[in-house]
Coordinates of C-alpha atoms and ligand atoms in Angstrom, one line a residue:
M1 CA 103.5 114.4 99.4
D2 CA 104.3 113.7 103.1
K3 CA 107.7 113.7 104.8
F4 CA 108.9 112.5 108.2
V5 CA 110.7 114.8 110.5
I6 CA 112.7 112.7 113.0
E7 CA 114.4 114.0 116.1
G8 CA 117.2 111.8 117.2
P9 CA 118.8 110.0 118.8
T10 CA 116.1 107.9 120.6
P11 CA 116.5 104.4 122.1
L12 CA 113.4 102.3 121.5
R13 CA 111.7 100.5 124.4
G14 CA 108.4 98.6 124.7
D15 CA 106.1 96.4 122.7
L16 CA 105.9 96.7 118.9
P17 CA 103.1 94.8 117.1
V18 CA 103.9 93.4 113.7
S19 CA 101.2 93.8 111.0
G20 CA 99.9 91.4 108.4
S21 CA 102.3 90.8 105.5
K22 CA 101.9 92.8 102.3
N23 CA 103.8 90.3 100.1
A24 CA 101.9 87.3 101.6
A25 CA 98.5 89.1 101.3
L26 CA 98.7 90.0 97.6
P27 CA 98.9 86.4 96.3
L28 CA 96.0 85.3 98.5
M29 CA 93.9 88.2 97.1
A30 CA 94.7 87.0 93.6
A31 CA 93.9 83.4 94.5
A32 CA 90.3 84.6 95.6
L33 CA 89.6 85.3 92.0
L34 CA 89.8 81.5 91.3
A35 CA 86.9 80.7 93.6
D36 CA 83.3 80.2 92.7
G37 CA 82.2 82.1 95.8
P38 CA 83.4 84.9 98.2
T39 CA 86.7 84.4 100.1
Q40 CA 87.4 86.2 103.4
I41 CA 91.0 87.1 104.2
R42 CA 91.9 88.2 107.7
H43 CA 94.9 90.2 109.1
I44 CA 95.2 92.4 106.0
P45 CA 97.3 95.5 106.6
K46 CA 96.0 99.0 105.7
L47 CA 98.6 99.8 103.1
R48 CA 98.7 101.6 99.8
D49 CA 99.7 98.5 97.9
I50 CA 96.7 96.7 99.4
Y51 CA 94.3 99.6 98.2
T52 CA 96.0 99.6 94.7
F53 CA 95.5 95.8 94.4
N54 CA 91.9 96.1 95.5
N55 CA 91.3 98.6 92.7
V56 CA 93.0 96.2 90.2
I57 CA 90.7 93.5 91.2
R58 CA 87.6 95.8 91.2
A59 CA 88.4 96.7 87.6
T60 CA 87.4 93.2 86.6
G61 CA 83.9 93.5 88.0
T62 CA 84.8 91.6 91.2
Q63 CA 83.4 92.9 94.4
V64 CA 85.9 93.8 97.1
R65 CA 85.0 94.9 100.6
F66 CA 87.8 96.0 103.0
D67 CA 86.8 96.3 106.7
E68 CA 89.6 98.5 107.7
E69 CA 88.7 98.3 111.5
Q70 CA 88.8 94.5 111.5
R71 CA 91.6 94.2 108.8
E72 CA 89.4 91.8 106.8
L73 CA 88.8 91.6 103.1
L74 CA 85.9 90.0 101.4
I75 CA 86.5 89.2 97.7
D76 CA 83.6 88.0 95.6
P77 CA 84.4 87.3 92.0
S78 CA 80.8 86.2 91.0
D79 CA 80.5 89.2 88.6
L80 CA 84.0 89.0 87.3
T81 CA 83.4 89.7 83.5
H82 CA 86.3 92.0 82.5
Y83 CA 89.6 90.2 82.0
E84 CA 92.0 93.0 82.0
A85 CA 94.6 94.7 84.2
P86 CA 95.2 98.2 82.8
Y87 CA 98.6 99.9 82.7
D88 CA 97.7 102.9 84.9
L89 CA 97.0 100.5 87.8
V90 CA 99.8 97.8 87.0
R91 CA 102.5 100.5 86.7
K92 CA 101.8 101.6 90.3
M93 CA 102.6 98.1 91.6
R94 CA 104.4 95.3 90.0
A95 CA 102.6 92.5 91.9
S96 CA 99.4 93.5 90.0
F97 CA 101.0 91.1 87.4
Y98 CA 99.5 88.3 89.5
M99 CA 96.4 89.1 87.7
L100 CA 97.8 87.2 84.7
G101 CA 97.9 83.9 86.4
A102 CA 94.6 84.5 88.2
L103 CA 92.7 85.4 85.1
I104 CA 94.2 82.5 83.1
G105 CA 93.3 80.2 85.9
R106 CA 89.7 81.5 86.2
E107 CA 88.8 82.1 82.6
G108 CA 91.6 80.9 80.3
Y109 CA 92.0 84.5 79.1
G110 CA 93.6 87.6 80.4
R111 CA 95.0 90.9 79.1
V112 CA 97.5 92.3 81.7
S113 CA 99.8 95.3 81.2
L114 CA 103.5 94.6 81.5
P115 CA 104.7 96.2 84.7
G116 CA 107.5 98.4 83.2
G117 CA 110.6 99.5 85.0
C118 CA 111.4 99.7 88.8
A119 CA 113.3 102.0 91.0
W120 CA 116.4 99.7 91.2
G121 CA 116.7 98.6 87.7
P122 CA 115.2 95.9 85.4
R123 CA 112.9 93.4 87.0
P124 CA 112.0 91.1 84.1
V125 CA 108.9 88.9 83.8
D126 CA 110.3 86.6 81.1
L127 CA 110.1 83.6 83.4
H128 CA 106.4 84.1 84.2
L129 CA 105.7 84.1 80.4
K130 CA 108.0 81.2 79.5
G131 CA 106.5 79.1 82.3
L132 CA 103.0 79.8 81.1
E133 CA 104.0 78.9 77.6
A134 CA 105.4 75.6 79.0
M135 CA 102.0 75.1 80.5
G136 CA 100.4 75.4 77.0
V137 CA 99.2 79.0 77.4
E138 CA 99.4 81.0 74.2
I139 CA 101.1 84.4 75.0
R140 CA 101.1 87.4 72.7
L141 CA 102.4 90.9 73.3
D142 CA 100.1 93.7 72.2
E143 CA 100.9 97.4 72.7
G144 CA 102.5 96.9 76.1
Y145 CA 100.1 94.2 77.2
V146 CA 100.4 90.5 77.7
V147 CA 97.5 88.7 76.1
A148 CA 97.2 85.2 77.2
R149 CA 94.8 82.4 76.0
A150 CA 94.5 78.9 77.3
P151 CA 92.3 76.1 76.2
E152 CA 89.7 74.7 78.7
R153 CA 92.3 72.0 79.8
L154 CA 96.0 72.2 79.4
K155 CA 98.1 69.3 78.9
S156 CA 100.8 68.1 81.4
G157 CA 104.0 70.0 81.4
E158 CA 106.9 71.3 83.5
F159 CA 109.2 74.3 83.8
T160 CA 112.5 75.1 85.6
L161 CA 112.8 78.6 87.1
E162 CA 116.3 79.9 86.7
P163 CA 116.7 81.8 88.9
S164 CA 114.2 80.9 91.4
S165 CA 111.3 83.5 91.3
V166 CA 108.7 84.2 93.9
G167 CA 106.4 86.1 91.5
A168 CA 106.8 83.5 88.6
T169 CA 106.1 80.7 91.0
I170 CA 102.9 82.4 92.2
N171 CA 101.7 83.2 88.7
L172 CA 102.2 79.5 87.5
L173 CA 100.4 78.2 90.6
L174 CA 97.5 80.5 90.0
A175 CA 97.2 79.6 86.3
A176 CA 97.7 75.8 86.8
A177 CA 95.4 75.3 89.8
R178 CA 92.2 75.1 87.7
R179 CA 93.5 74.4 84.2
S180 CA 96.5 72.3 84.0
D181 CA 96.4 68.5 83.8
R182 CA 99.6 68.1 85.8
F183 CA 102.3 70.8 85.8
V184 CA 105.5 70.6 87.7
I185 CA 107.5 73.7 88.7
H186 CA 111.3 73.0 89.3
N187 CA 113.5 75.3 91.4
A188 CA 110.2 76.8 92.7
A189 CA 110.4 79.6 95.3
M190 CA 110.2 78.3 98.9
E191 CA 109.5 81.7 100.5
P192 CA 106.8 81.5 103.2
D193 CA 104.6 83.7 101.1
V194 CA 104.5 80.9 98.5
V195 CA 104.0 78.2 101.1
L196 CA 101.0 80.2 102.5
L197 CA 99.5 80.5 99.0
C198 CA 99.8 76.7 98.3
R199 CA 98.1 76.1 101.6
A200 CA 95.3 78.6 100.7
L201 CA 94.7 77.1 97.4
R202 CA 94.6 73.6 98.9
K203 CA 92.1 74.8 101.4
M204 CA 90.0 76.1 98.4
G205 CA 90.2 72.6 96.9
A206 CA 93.4 72.6 94.8
D207 CA 95.6 69.7 94.4
I208 CA 99.2 70.8 95.1
E209 CA 102.2 68.9 96.5
G210 CA 105.6 70.0 97.6
E211 CA 105.2 73.4 99.2
G212 CA 108.3 74.5 101.0
T213 CA 110.5 72.3 98.6
P214 CA 111.9 73.3 95.2
T215 CA 109.5 71.1 93.4
L216 CA 105.8 71.9 93.2
T217 CA 103.3 69.5 91.5
I218 CA 99.9 70.9 90.5
R219 CA 97.0 68.8 89.2
G220 CA 94.2 71.1 88.1
V221 CA 90.8 70.7 89.6
S222 CA 87.6 71.9 87.8
S223 CA 86.5 74.3 90.6
L224 CA 87.7 75.9 93.8
E225 CA 85.5 77.2 96.6
G226 CA 85.5 80.5 98.5
V227 CA 87.0 80.0 102.1
V228 CA 88.2 81.9 105.1
L229 CA 91.9 82.5 104.8
D230 CA 94.5 84.0 107.4
N231 CA 97.3 86.1 106.2
A232 CA 100.7 85.8 107.9
P233 CA 102.6 88.4 110.0
D234 CA 105.0 90.4 107.9
R235 CA 108.4 88.8 108.2
I236 CA 110.2 91.7 106.6
E237 CA 108.6 94.1 109.0
T238 CA 109.7 91.8 111.8
G239 CA 113.3 91.8 110.5
T240 CA 113.2 95.6 110.0
F241 CA 112.1 96.1 113.6
M242 CA 114.6 93.6 115.0
I243 CA 117.4 95.7 113.2
A244 CA 115.9 98.9 114.4
A245 CA 115.9 97.6 118.0
A246 CA 119.6 96.7 117.7
M247 CA 120.8 100.1 116.5
K248 CA 121.0 102.1 119.7
P249 CA 122.4 100.8 123.1
G250 CA 119.6 100.9 125.7
S251 CA 116.9 99.8 123.2
D252 CA 114.8 96.9 124.5
V253 CA 111.9 96.0 122.1
T254 CA 109.5 93.1 122.1
L255 CA 107.9 92.4 118.7
T256 CA 104.5 90.8 119.1
H257 CA 102.0 89.1 116.7
T258 CA 104.9 87.7 114.7
D259 CA 105.9 84.3 113.4
P260 CA 109.6 83.7 114.1
E261 CA 109.5 80.4 112.0
D262 CA 109.2 82.6 108.8
L263 CA 112.6 84.3 109.3
G264 CA 114.7 81.4 108.0
E265 CA 118.4 81.9 108.8
F266 CA 118.0 85.6 109.6
P267 CA 117.9 85.3 113.6
E268 CA 121.1 83.4 113.5
L269 CA 122.9 86.1 111.6
F270 CA 121.3 88.8 113.6
A271 CA 122.5 87.3 116.9
R272 CA 126.1 87.6 115.8
T273 CA 125.8 91.4 116.1
G274 CA 125.8 90.9 119.9
A275 CA 122.1 91.7 120.2
L276 CA 120.3 89.6 122.8
V277 CA 117.5 87.9 121.2
T278 CA 114.7 85.8 123.0
V279 CA 112.4 84.0 120.6
N280 CA 109.0 82.8 121.8
E281 CA 106.2 81.3 119.8
H282 CA 104.7 84.6 118.6
S283 CA 107.0 87.2 119.9
I284 CA 110.7 88.1 119.7
R285 CA 112.5 90.3 122.3
V286 CA 115.6 92.2 121.2
K287 CA 118.0 94.0 123.5
A288 CA 120.5 96.2 121.7
P289 CA 124.2 95.3 122.3
D290 CA 126.5 97.9 124.0
E291 CA 128.8 97.5 121.1
I292 CA 127.5 96.2 117.7
Q293 CA 129.7 93.6 116.1
P294 CA 130.3 93.8 112.3
V295 CA 128.6 91.0 110.5
S296 CA 128.8 90.6 106.7
A297 CA 125.8 89.3 104.8
V298 CA 124.9 87.9 101.3
T299 CA 121.4 87.9 100.3
G300 CA 119.8 84.8 98.8
I301 CA 116.5 82.9 98.3
Y302 CA 114.6 81.7 101.4
P303 CA 115.8 80.5 104.0
G304 CA 118.7 82.8 103.1
F305 CA 119.2 86.4 104.0
P306 CA 116.4 88.4 102.3
T307 CA 117.2 91.1 99.8
D308 CA 114.3 93.0 101.3
L309 CA 116.5 93.5 104.6
Q310 CA 119.7 94.3 102.7
A311 CA 119.4 98.1 103.1
Q312 CA 118.3 97.9 106.8
W313 CA 121.3 95.6 107.5
S314 CA 123.8 98.0 105.9
T315 CA 122.2 100.7 108.0
L316 CA 122.8 98.7 111.2
M317 CA 126.4 98.1 110.1
T318 CA 127.1 101.8 109.9
Q319 CA 126.9 101.6 113.8
A320 CA 129.1 98.4 114.2
R321 CA 132.6 98.6 115.3
G322 CA 134.7 97.5 112.3
T323 CA 134.2 96.8 108.5
S324 CA 131.5 94.6 107.1
R325 CA 130.2 93.8 103.5
V326 CA 126.8 93.3 102.3
Q327 CA 126.3 91.6 98.9
D328 CA 123.0 91.4 97.0
T329 CA 122.9 88.4 94.8
V330 CA 119.1 88.7 94.1
Y331 CA 119.1 92.3 92.8
F332 CA 122.3 93.8 91.7
D333 CA 121.5 97.4 91.9
R334 CA 119.5 98.0 95.1
F335 CA 121.6 100.6 96.7
S336 CA 119.8 103.8 96.2
Y337 CA 120.1 104.4 100.1
V338 CA 123.8 104.6 100.0
P339 CA 124.3 108.2 98.9
E340 CA 121.6 109.3 101.4
L341 CA 123.3 107.4 104.3
Q342 CA 126.5 109.1 103.2
R343 CA 124.6 112.5 103.6
L344 CA 123.9 111.6 107.2
G345 CA 127.6 110.9 107.8
A346 CA 127.9 107.2 107.3
S347 CA 130.9 105.6 105.5
L348 CA 130.0 103.2 102.8
Q349 CA 131.2 102.3 99.3
V350 CA 129.4 100.4 96.6
E351 CA 131.3 98.2 94.1
K352 CA 129.2 96.1 91.7
N353 CA 126.6 94.3 94.0
T354 CA 128.4 94.8 97.3
V355 CA 128.5 97.5 99.7
T356 CA 131.5 97.9 102.2
I357 CA 130.7 99.7 105.4
Q358 CA 133.1 101.1 107.9
G359 CA 131.7 101.7 111.3
P360 CA 130.8 103.1 113.7
S361 CA 129.9 106.5 112.2
A362 CA 128.3 109.3 114.3
L363 CA 125.3 110.2 112.2
S364 CA 124.0 113.7 112.1
G365 CA 120.5 114.9 110.8
A366 CA 120.0 116.0 107.2
S367 CA 117.3 115.9 104.5
V368 CA 117.3 112.6 102.7
M369 CA 115.1 110.9 100.1
S370 CA 114.7 107.5 98.5
T371 CA 112.8 105.9 95.8
D372 CA 112.0 102.6 97.2
L373 CA 110.3 101.1 100.2
R374 CA 113.1 99.3 101.9
A375 CA 115.6 102.1 101.3
S376 CA 113.2 104.6 102.8
V377 CA 112.7 102.7 106.0
S378 CA 116.5 102.4 106.4
L379 CA 116.7 106.2 106.3
V380 CA 114.0 106.4 109.1
M381 CA 116.1 103.9 111.1
A382 CA 119.2 106.0 110.6
G383 CA 117.4 109.2 111.5
M384 CA 116.4 107.6 114.8
V385 CA 120.0 107.2 115.8
A386 CA 121.3 110.4 114.2
E387 CA 122.0 113.6 116.3
G388 CA 119.5 116.4 115.5
T389 CA 116.8 116.5 112.9
T390 CA 116.5 114.2 110.0
E391 CA 113.8 114.8 107.2
V392 CA 112.9 111.7 105.2
L393 CA 111.2 113.0 102.1
R394 CA 108.5 111.2 100.0
V395 CA 107.4 108.8 102.7
Y396 CA 104.9 107.7 100.0
H397 CA 107.1 104.7 99.5
L398 CA 106.9 103.7 103.2
D399 CA 103.1 103.9 103.1
R400 CA 103.2 101.3 100.4
G401 CA 104.6 98.7 102.8
Y402 CA 104.9 99.7 106.4
E403 CA 101.5 100.1 108.3
E404 CA 101.4 103.2 110.5
L405 CA 105.2 103.2 110.8
E406 CA 105.6 106.5 112.6
K407 CA 102.7 105.7 115.1
K408 CA 104.2 102.3 116.0
L409 CA 107.7 103.6 116.4
N410 CA 106.6 106.7 118.4
R411 CA 104.8 104.3 120.8
V412 CA 108.3 102.8 121.6
G413 CA 110.1 106.1 122.1
A414 CA 110.8 107.5 118.6
R415 CA 110.1 111.1 117.9
I416 CA 108.8 111.2 114.3
R417 CA 106.3 113.8 112.9
R418 CA 104.5 113.4 109.6
E419 CA 104.3 116.7 107.7
S420 CA 103.3 117.8 104.3
D421 CA 106.3 117.9 101.9
G422 CA 105.0 121.2 100.5
Ligands
EPU1 N1 113.7 87.2 87.6 C1 113.9 87.1 86.3 N2 112.8 86.8 85.5 C2 111.6 86.7 85.9 C3 111.3 86.9 87.2 C4 112.4 87.2 88.1 O1 115.1 87.1 85.8 O2 110.7 86.6 85.1 C5 114.8 87.4 88.6 C6 114.8 88.8 89.2 O3 115.3 89.8 88.3 C7 115.5 88.6 90.5 C8 115.2 87.2 90.9 O4 114.6 86.6 89.7 O5 116.9 88.7 90.3 C9 114.1 87.0 92.0 O6 113.0 87.9 91.7 P1 111.5 87.4 92.2 O7 110.8 87.1 90.9 O8 111.6 86.4 93.2 O9 111.0 88.8 92.8 P2 109.5 89.3 92.8 O10 108.5 88.2 92.9 O11 109.3 90.2 91.6 C10 109.2 89.5 95.3 C11 108.9 90.5 96.4 C12 110.0 91.5 96.5 C13 111.2 90.8 96.9 C14 111.6 89.6 95.9 C15 112.7 88.7 96.3 C16 106.5 90.8 96.3 C17 105.2 91.6 95.9 N3 107.7 91.2 95.9 O12 109.4 90.1 94.1 O13 109.6 92.4 97.5 O14 112.4 91.6 96.9 O15 110.4 88.8 95.8 O16 112.4 88.2 97.5 O17 106.3 89.7 96.9 C18 109.6 94.4 98.7 O18 108.7 94.0 99.4 O19 110.2 95.5 99.0 C19 110.0 93.8 97.5 C20 110.5 94.3 96.4

């Protein structure tokens, strides 16, 4: 396994391009399975999770070609004859569970492994299954697998997601697009990834109303066609880089190839740190403040503050002058980075789902490790402002969701080496 060796501190200066979004790409890839012909998807990042999902899709007999140079995927489900997503692939990535909605939507039958546990506690899929049952799909559990069967045409139905769930909304959309008479999802996710999926399905011929609102109405159509789709820029990578750019006085970074509209309320909160932010159509310039103001944050569903930026925000707050609190209302136990930041010299305490941070702390390099993607990137950010050498072990997690992270950051002044973990 690889590790990063980071020499700090380094301010960041220059242009930083944002890659295509992982979490937006995966639903588009699942949607391609509903089409009668091949679908081309552009702006796909070269990430471990994308390769994993390619293999999940290939296991069904579907042809997948990934042109890595062009960042383009071609998915042709004409030969899809195997309606299963096996445990050894699904356990590597929870989003493989989108195969359930896709296979029901295409064939009315699917056998998909339950995803199992996650690095930060239970992440249930009960709403996915209850929603499908409300649609008329027959669900049975068999040796760790969900076996789903649906008649040719499902009756009308509705379901309320409580809490709102990105993944369940996506699975219900995929299942209903070709099968349901009329299905209404209440309290549907409004995240940009869901909006993009609705638009993609509509381009393929689906009848969906209400994207970007809490009520989605889907009227099933008998067939969908293969089309050309454009993936969105990664809004979480954008937020991560904005935060990284604010951490060290003297930093001045322009994020390019991004879509500021997808960031919800985040830029407003971010500006309260004192960072100077200039937003253009596809770029965001961030100049670090001389003194970072403490800003408390509470995570919530879109357009609120994303849980996927919670760890990065706490890391920024270790450099702010004063006390701040960061509360995660989406996941209650997503704080594996806290003891690692403490090892670097930061002052943070967790109580229930809230972390309290006293800043500023002078960080100094040490070996640290984390077991999830967003926690790992936070440790890299801390390493870039710490004195001396920081080793971030198991960057495997970073490679799941940040494309060429060290190369991008080195181009704007970081000093990060990838080495074998031994
Ligand atoms: N929930 C249930 N039952 C369900 C489904 C969800 O109780 O059946 C709860 C969850 O426990 C959580 C809340 O609903 O408290 C929201 O979870 P959601 O289903 O929206 O999350 P997800 O679809 O599993 C996606 C992202 C996550 C991101 C969350 C929240 C992908 C592949 N994953 O997960 O991204 O944290 O939405 O925005 O899109 C990441 O990229 O690092 C990541 C984990």
